[in-house]
Amino acid sequence: MQTHPLNFPEFKFRFKSSENKIYIFDEIRKKFVVLQPEEWVRQHVVHYLLQIKGYPKSLINVEKKLVINDMTRRYDVVIFNPDGSIFLIVECKAPEVPIKQDTFDQIARYNLSLNATYLMVTNGKSHYFCNMDYENERYNFLRELPKYTTTL
């Protein structure tokens, strides 16, 4: 699989090849996963959150099931606050998938049950960061996510 250059700093990844497939090591799930285009983006997001923004591994969750309106979905990345509430939800798309309104609608649906403070949508090339304004029922776009502080 060809890995697309993404709009992230360069990170070091661990790869392995097995049965004609390439796998990338996921630091959060602590296992090798098949390297698909969306996974390439997800792994960059994880490294960005760990290395650039300083979020602790212990507060990050990757690819977990979520039930919304009796339908099972999977979120890409979630960062928890130390109290267990949700700080950030990240929706990852493959690099060739344009970020459009339906992507924001998807993460907004997830957030109805998760109530995160921040949202991030990315295809690895374009990144969108939002802070939720629950009082006025809208999201405010930001230039970037805050760095981790122990006061989250």
XYZ file of N, CA, C and O in Angstrom:
608
model
N 0.836 -1.191 0.000
C 0.000 0.000 0.000
C 0.869 1.237 0.000
O 1.836 1.333 0.736
N 0.525 2.180 -0.811
C 1.259 3.438 -0.838
C 0.722 4.330 0.275
O -0.476 4.485 0.444
N 1.635 4.885 1.060
C 1.212 5.785 2.132
C 1.290 7.214 1.623
O 2.327 7.656 1.155
N 0.184 7.890 1.699
C 0.101 9.272 1.231
C 0.825 10.197 2.194
O 0.750 10.009 3.395
N 1.490 11.236 1.665
C 2.027 12.242 2.581
C 0.851 13.024 3.178
O -0.106 13.348 2.477
N 0.902 13.233 4.477
C -0.198 13.908 5.161
C 0.269 15.232 5.753
O 1.453 15.481 5.872
N -0.690 16.031 6.152
C -0.412 17.339 6.732
C -0.226 17.206 8.253
O -1.007 17.730 9.036
N 0.779 16.431 8.623
C 1.163 16.216 10.016
C 2.684 16.248 10.058
O 3.332 16.004 9.036
N 3.262 16.471 11.235
C 4.724 16.307 11.331
C 5.070 14.857 10.994
O 4.200 13.977 11.026
N 6.349 14.607 10.717
C 6.759 13.239 10.414
C 6.908 12.467 11.718
O 7.530 12.938 12.657
N 6.300 11.293 11.789
C 6.387 10.450 12.970
C 7.029 9.134 12.583
O 6.982 8.723 11.428
N 7.624 8.462 13.567
C 8.195 7.136 13.330
C 7.128 6.088 13.659
O 6.535 6.109 14.725
N 6.891 5.194 12.716
C 5.905 4.138 12.887
C 6.583 2.783 12.782
O 7.622 2.657 12.132
N 5.981 1.778 13.387
C 6.453 0.401 13.249
C 5.523 -0.314 12.275
O 4.302 -0.245 12.404
N 6.125 -0.993 11.316
C 5.364 -1.729 10.307
C 5.785 -3.191 10.321
O 6.890 -3.523 10.732
N 4.901 -4.042 9.824
C 5.271 -5.428 9.555
C 4.457 -5.880 8.355
O 3.418 -5.307 8.044
N 4.962 -6.905 7.706
C 4.280 -7.432 6.538
C 3.938 -8.892 6.812
O 4.753 -9.636 7.349
N 2.717 -9.265 6.469
C 2.290 -10.643 6.671
C 1.172 -10.961 5.679
O 0.240 -10.180 5.526
N 1.276 -12.113 5.029
C 0.269 -12.563 4.075
C -0.101 -11.474 3.060
O -1.267 -11.189 2.830
N 0.907 -10.864 2.491
C 0.754 -9.812 1.473
C 0.017 -8.573 1.967
O -0.565 -7.832 1.172
N -0.014 -8.364 3.266
C -0.612 -7.154 3.819
C 0.424 -6.439 4.674
O 1.281 -7.073 5.290
N 0.304 -5.115 4.717
C 1.181 -4.327 5.569
C 0.386 -3.928 6.808
O -0.786 -3.540 6.710
N 1.022 -4.039 7.950
C 0.402 -3.691 9.231
C 1.187 -2.557 9.865
O 2.401 -2.437 9.672
N 0.482 -1.731 10.630
C 1.101 -0.638 11.372
C 0.789 -0.857 12.847
O -0.307 -1.312 13.187
N 1.758 -0.536 13.706
C 1.549 -0.755 15.139
C 0.764 0.405 15.732
O 1.105 1.559 15.554
N -0.307 0.068 16.445
C -1.140 1.056 17.120
C -0.698 1.129 18.579
O -0.845 0.154 19.317
N -0.159 2.276 18.977
C 0.354 2.484 20.333
C -0.740 2.370 21.395
O -0.470 2.011 22.530
N -1.966 2.708 21.037
C -3.057 2.689 22.007
C -3.615 1.282 22.169
O -3.775 0.789 23.280
N -3.903 0.632 21.057
C -4.447 -0.733 21.118
C -3.354 -1.763 21.385
O -3.642 -2.923 21.639
N -2.100 -1.338 21.293
C -0.930 -2.194 21.535
C -0.932 -3.441 20.651
O -0.699 -4.559 21.110
N -1.230 -3.227 19.363
C -1.198 -4.347 18.419
C -1.017 -3.797 17.012
O -1.237 -2.617 16.753
N -0.609 -4.687 16.100
C -0.502 -4.326 14.704
C -1.881 -4.417 14.066
O -2.622 -5.372 14.325
N -2.229 -3.418 13.259
C -3.503 -3.402 12.546
C -3.221 -3.203 11.056
O -2.209 -2.614 10.682
N -4.117 -3.713 10.227
C -3.940 -3.603 8.777
C -3.859 -2.125 8.377
O -4.661 -1.302 8.814
N -2.873 -1.818 7.572
C -2.659 -0.435 7.137
C -3.568 -0.106 5.955
O -3.274 -0.420 4.814
N -4.701 0.500 6.264
C -5.640 1.018 5.264
C -5.463 2.533 5.231
O -4.908 3.110 6.169
N -5.959 3.220 4.195
C -5.800 4.679 4.141
C -6.339 5.405 5.387
O -5.680 6.296 5.921
N -7.513 5.008 5.871
C -8.055 5.669 7.064
C -7.208 5.372 8.304
O -7.028 6.228 9.173
N -6.650 4.171 8.377
C -5.784 3.805 9.509
C -4.501 4.628 9.493
O -3.982 5.008 10.536
N -3.987 4.914 8.304
C -2.796 5.757 8.147
C -3.069 7.136 8.768
O -2.258 7.677 9.511
N -4.244 7.685 8.506
C -4.640 8.975 9.081
C -4.810 8.827 10.597
O -4.300 9.648 11.372
N -5.518 7.788 11.033
C -5.773 7.585 12.471
C -4.464 7.490 13.255
O -4.321 8.076 14.324
N -3.480 6.769 12.713
C -2.203 6.627 13.426
C -1.448 7.956 13.496
O -0.787 8.244 14.492
N -1.559 8.762 12.473
C -0.964 10.105 12.534
C -1.649 10.953 13.607
O -0.990 11.675 14.348
N -2.972 10.848 13.686
C -3.716 11.597 14.703
C -3.257 11.173 16.096
O -2.993 12.011 16.960
N -3.147 9.863 16.324
C -2.726 9.361 17.640
C -1.344 9.912 17.993
O -1.132 10.416 19.106
N -0.406 9.842 17.068
C 0.945 10.351 17.339
C 0.941 11.865 17.543
O 1.667 12.375 18.390
N 0.122 12.571 16.799
C -0.029 14.021 16.961
C -0.541 14.346 18.366
O -0.006 15.216 19.054
N -1.561 13.623 18.813
C -2.133 13.871 20.141
C -1.140 13.527 21.249
O -1.041 14.243 22.248
N -0.381 12.444 21.072
C 0.602 12.030 22.078
C 1.837 12.932 22.085
O 2.232 13.444 23.134
N 2.439 13.118 20.907
C 3.748 13.775 20.834
C 3.679 15.295 20.725
O 4.528 15.987 21.268
N 2.699 15.819 20.018
C 2.625 17.270 19.806
C 1.758 17.934 20.870
O 2.109 18.966 21.423
N 0.624 17.319 21.171
C -0.312 17.924 22.129
C -0.127 17.415 23.556
O -0.686 17.983 24.489
N 0.620 16.328 23.728
C 0.976 15.871 25.066
C -0.104 15.148 25.849
O -0.027 15.046 27.072
N -1.114 14.607 25.166
C -2.166 13.881 25.883
C -1.626 12.528 26.346
O -0.940 11.847 25.592
N -1.944 12.121 27.578
C -1.456 10.831 28.076
C -2.140 9.663 27.370
O -3.336 9.704 27.102
N -1.358 8.630 27.098
C -1.877 7.414 26.469
C -3.062 6.852 27.235
O -4.005 6.332 26.654
N -3.003 6.963 28.546
C -4.045 6.372 29.399
C -5.417 7.016 29.206
O -6.429 6.428 29.567
N -5.464 8.215 28.620
C -6.738 8.903 28.414
C -7.260 8.767 26.986
O -8.311 9.301 26.653
N -6.512 8.058 26.125
C -6.883 7.944 24.711
C -7.463 6.560 24.423
O -6.942 5.550 24.869
N -8.541 6.540 23.664
C -9.200 5.319 23.234
C -9.314 5.337 21.713
O -9.587 6.392 21.147
N -9.131 4.200 21.074
C -9.183 4.120 19.610
C -10.171 3.042 19.179
O -10.180 1.940 19.738
N -11.003 3.390 18.166
C -11.900 2.417 17.515
C -12.749 1.621 18.486
O -12.649 0.395 18.535
N -13.585 2.294 19.218
C -14.494 1.610 20.134
C -15.922 1.697 19.606
O -16.281 2.630 18.899
N -16.728 0.717 19.988
C -18.128 0.695 19.565
C -18.935 1.717 20.345
O -18.652 2.003 21.505
N -19.949 2.208 19.680
C -20.830 3.220 20.240
C -22.218 2.905 19.694
O -22.355 2.610 18.515
N -23.234 2.910 20.529
C -24.595 2.645 20.053
C -25.369 3.959 20.037
O -25.477 4.641 21.048
N -25.846 4.332 18.839
C -26.620 5.555 18.662
C -27.930 5.177 17.978
O -27.902 4.588 16.895
N -29.045 5.521 18.605
C -30.370 5.174 18.067
C -30.451 3.700 17.676
O -30.867 3.359 16.571
N -30.009 2.832 18.570
C -30.021 1.382 18.361
C -29.148 0.917 17.195
O -29.303 -0.196 16.705
N -28.235 1.773 16.730
C -27.319 1.384 15.651
C -25.895 1.417 16.200
O -25.506 2.358 16.880
N -25.127 0.381 15.879
C -23.746 0.313 16.341
C -22.847 1.086 15.390
O -22.881 0.882 14.178
N -22.063 1.981 15.949
C -21.086 2.774 15.199
C -19.728 2.584 15.855
O -19.626 2.030 16.941
N -18.699 3.086 15.208
C -17.362 3.071 15.799
C -16.790 4.479 15.719
O -16.785 5.079 14.655
N -16.298 4.962 16.848
C -15.587 6.233 16.774
C -14.118 5.951 16.525
O -13.624 4.872 16.845
N -13.431 6.907 15.932
C -12.019 6.703 15.593
C -11.109 6.894 16.797
O -10.354 6.009 17.162
N -11.172 8.084 17.397
C -10.317 8.387 18.550
C -11.128 9.222 19.533
O -11.840 10.140 19.129
N -10.994 8.893 20.812
C -11.612 9.689 21.870
C -10.559 9.943 22.934
O -9.774 9.048 23.258
N -10.545 11.170 23.452
C -9.711 11.482 24.612
C -10.651 11.777 25.772
O -11.580 12.577 25.636
N -10.384 11.121 26.877
C -11.185 11.312 28.084
C -10.544 12.358 28.981
O -9.323 12.543 28.962
N -11.354 13.005 29.785
C -10.864 13.806 30.897
C -10.544 12.826 32.016
O -11.079 11.714 32.041
N -9.701 13.231 32.975
C -9.396 12.322 34.087
C -10.651 11.861 34.851
O -10.659 10.769 35.409
N -11.727 12.648 34.830
C -12.955 12.252 35.544
C -13.835 11.295 34.732
O -14.920 10.910 35.169
N -13.384 10.912 33.522
C -14.139 9.964 32.701
C -15.058 10.609 31.677
O -15.568 9.936 30.794
N -15.284 11.921 31.793
C -16.071 12.604 30.765
C -15.217 12.716 29.503
O -14.008 12.479 29.537
N -15.841 13.080 28.395
C -15.107 13.087 27.122
C -14.639 14.488 26.759
O -15.416 15.434 26.715
N -13.336 14.588 26.515
C -12.702 15.841 26.162
C -12.771 16.074 24.651
O -13.108 17.153 24.196
N -12.452 15.032 23.869
C -12.307 15.180 22.418
C -12.778 13.933 21.694
O -12.476 12.822 22.114
N -13.492 14.140 20.586
C -13.815 13.059 19.649
C -13.128 13.411 18.333
O -13.216 14.555 17.881
N -12.478 12.429 17.721
C -11.835 12.631 16.419
C -12.476 11.702 15.399
O -12.617 10.504 15.649
N -12.863 12.260 14.270
C -13.371 11.478 13.143
C -12.324 11.519 12.045
O -11.947 12.601 11.582
N -11.827 10.347 11.646
C -10.797 10.256 10.605
C -11.413 9.724 9.318
O -12.213 8.782 9.353
N -11.008 10.304 8.223
C -11.389 9.833 6.895
C -10.116 9.525 6.123
O -9.039 10.044 6.440
N -10.228 8.708 5.100
C -9.081 8.425 4.235
C -8.679 9.708 3.513
O -9.525 10.593 3.297
N -7.399 9.837 3.132
C -6.925 11.074 2.502
C -7.699 11.494 1.260
O -7.847 12.686 0.996
N -8.230 10.535 0.505
C -8.932 10.903 -0.733
C -10.390 11.289 -0.484
O -11.089 11.701 -1.403
N -10.862 11.155 0.769
C -12.254 11.498 1.095
C -12.330 12.965 1.501
O -11.719 13.365 2.485
N -13.054 13.778 0.734
C -13.155 15.193 1.102
C -13.980 15.369 2.374
O -14.919 14.612 2.625
N -13.600 16.354 3.170
C -14.353 16.672 4.390
C -15.490 17.604 3.979
O -15.258 18.703 3.487
N -16.712 17.106 4.161
C -17.886 17.895 3.785
C -18.855 17.948 4.951
O -18.592 17.393 6.015
N -19.988 18.553 4.737
C -20.981 18.711 5.802
C -21.393 17.370 6.408
O -21.583 17.265 7.610
N -21.500 16.327 5.589
C -21.937 15.039 6.128
C -20.952 14.478 7.157
O -21.345 13.754 8.075
N -19.661 14.822 7.019
C -18.668 14.391 8.009
C -18.926 15.079 9.346
O -18.863 14.456 10.401
N -19.239 16.380 9.284
C -19.563 17.109 10.517
C -20.875 16.601 11.114
O -21.003 16.484 12.329
N -21.833 16.261 10.251
C -23.104 15.712 10.741
C -22.861 14.386 11.462
O -23.464 14.117 12.502
N -21.957 13.568 10.927
C -21.639 12.273 11.531
C -21.047 12.456 12.927
O -21.508 11.835 13.888
N -20.060 13.319 13.066
C -19.429 13.511 14.372
C -20.398 14.199 15.335
O -20.400 13.916 16.528
N -21.264 15.057 14.820
C -22.273 15.711 15.670
C -23.252 14.669 16.211
O -23.643 14.733 17.382
N -23.626 13.671 15.388
C -24.511 12.594 15.856
C -23.832 11.792 16.967
O -24.441 11.469 17.974
N -22.544 11.472 16.767
C -21.800 10.752 17.806
C -21.786 11.574 19.089
O -21.939 11.058 20.178
N -21.599 12.870 18.926
C -21.450 13.729 20.094
C -22.751 13.919 20.872
O -22.721 14.298 22.036
N -23.887 13.644 20.253
C -25.158 13.735 20.979
C -25.151 12.833 22.207
O -25.717 13.168 23.239
N -24.499 11.675 22.091
C -24.442 10.784 23.252
C -23.124 10.885 24.020
O -23.036 10.438 25.144
N -22.088 11.481 23.417
C -20.780 11.544 24.089
C -20.525 12.872 24.813
O -19.769 12.919 25.765
N -21.126 13.956 24.321
C -20.982 15.286 24.940
C -19.536 15.732 25.139
O -19.141 16.141 26.233
N -18.749 15.656 24.085
C -17.346 16.074 24.159
C -17.228 17.592 24.197
O -18.112 18.308 23.727
N -16.110 18.058 24.728
C -15.812 19.489 24.748
C -15.305 19.941 23.378
O -15.624 21.022 22.916
N -14.496 19.078 22.733
C -13.894 19.408 21.442
C -14.184 18.313 20.423
O -14.339 17.146 20.780
N -14.201 18.723 19.144
C -14.333 17.797 18.024
C -13.188 18.055 17.059
O -12.769 19.203 16.884
N -12.712 16.990 16.415
C -11.701 17.123 15.365
C -12.135 16.237 14.213
O -12.515 15.083 14.421
N -12.077 16.783 13.008
C -12.376 16.031 11.795
C -11.173 16.178 10.883
O -10.680 17.299 10.681
N -10.675 15.060 10.353
C -9.496 15.136 9.489
C -9.494 14.025 8.449
O -9.995 12.937 8.697
N -8.922 14.341 7.287
C -8.619 13.309 6.295
C -7.096 13.224 6.135
O -6.590 12.689 5.171
N -6.381 13.783 7.104
C -4.924 13.764 7.082
C -4.337 14.947 6.355
O -3.191 15.317 6.575
N -5.105 15.538 5.469
C -4.642 16.700 4.710
C -5.275 17.973 5.246
O -4.620 18.989 5.417
N -6.578 17.922 5.504
C -7.303 19.051 6.096
C -7.761 18.648 7.486
O -8.283 17.545 7.671
N -7.544 19.545 8.451
C -7.959 19.283 9.831
C -8.906 20.394 10.259
O -8.655 21.564 10.007
N -9.966 20.003 10.922
C -10.921 20.977 11.468
C -11.067 20.703 12.959
O -11.252 19.546 13.367
N -10.963 21.760 13.750
C -11.073 21.659 15.199
C -12.230 22.547 15.645
O -12.350 23.680 15.194
N -13.058 22.027 16.542
C -14.199 22.790 17.044
C -14.278 22.658 18.554
O -13.961 21.616 19.112
N -14.750 23.722 19.162
C -15.089 23.724 20.576
C -16.603 23.760 20.645
O -17.232 24.566 19.968
N -17.188 22.886 21.433
C -18.646 22.820 21.519
C -19.193 23.938 22.402
O -18.685 24.168 23.491
N -20.208 24.612 21.904
C -20.925 25.637 22.663
C -22.337 25.091 22.855
O -23.214 25.298 22.031
N -22.518 24.359 23.948
C -23.801 23.684 24.181
C -24.919 24.676 24.476
O -26.063 24.447 24.119
N -24.561 25.777 25.132
C -25.577 26.771 25.484
C -26.258 27.343 24.234
O -27.466 27.507 24.182
N -25.453 27.628 23.202
C -25.995 28.200 21.963
C -26.177 27.160 20.861
O -26.464 27.514 19.719
N -25.953 25.885 21.201
C -26.138 24.769 20.268
C -25.399 24.952 18.944
O -25.974 24.886 17.867
N -24.105 25.216 19.065
C -23.279 25.326 17.856
C -21.844 24.969 18.187
O -21.492 24.795 19.347
N -21.018 24.833 17.137
C -19.605 24.640 17.401
C -18.818 25.810 16.854
O -19.163 26.412 15.852
N -17.777 26.147 17.592
C -16.893 27.240 17.209
C -15.618 26.639 16.648
O -14.971 25.822 17.314
N -15.267 27.039 15.436
C -14.049 26.516 14.824
C -12.820 27.170 15.439
O -12.820 28.355 15.754
N -11.784 26.354 15.624
C -10.532 26.800 16.235
C -9.384 26.598 15.255
O -9.488 25.769 14.352
N -8.295 27.290 15.495
C -7.095 27.096 14.666
C -6.422 25.764 14.989
O -5.836 25.123 14.134
N -6.465 25.379 16.270
C -5.875 24.107 16.673
C -6.435 23.681 18.026
O -7.121 24.452 18.687
N -6.127 22.462 18.398
C -6.560 21.930 19.692
C -5.637 22.448 20.793
O -4.452 22.685 20.552
N -6.171 22.579 22.006
C -5.291 22.953 23.107
C -4.325 21.819 23.442
O -4.642 20.650 23.201
N -3.174 22.163 24.006
C -2.249 21.155 24.496
C -2.830 20.592 25.793
O -3.642 21.230 26.440
N -2.365 19.400 26.140
C -2.836 18.784 27.376
C -2.312 19.554 28.581
O -1.157 19.934 28.634
N -3.210 19.783 29.524
C -2.808 20.300 30.834
C -3.536 19.463 31.865
O -4.572 18.861 31.574
N -3.022 19.424 33.045
C -3.644 18.598 34.083
C -4.945 19.232 34.581
O -5.643 18.641 35.383
N -5.295 20.412 34.066
C -6.528 21.071 34.490
C -7.684 20.791 33.560
O -8.691 21.495 33.601
N -7.581 19.782 32.681
C -8.684 19.475 31.750
C -9.937 19.137 32.501
O -9.962 18.454 33.460
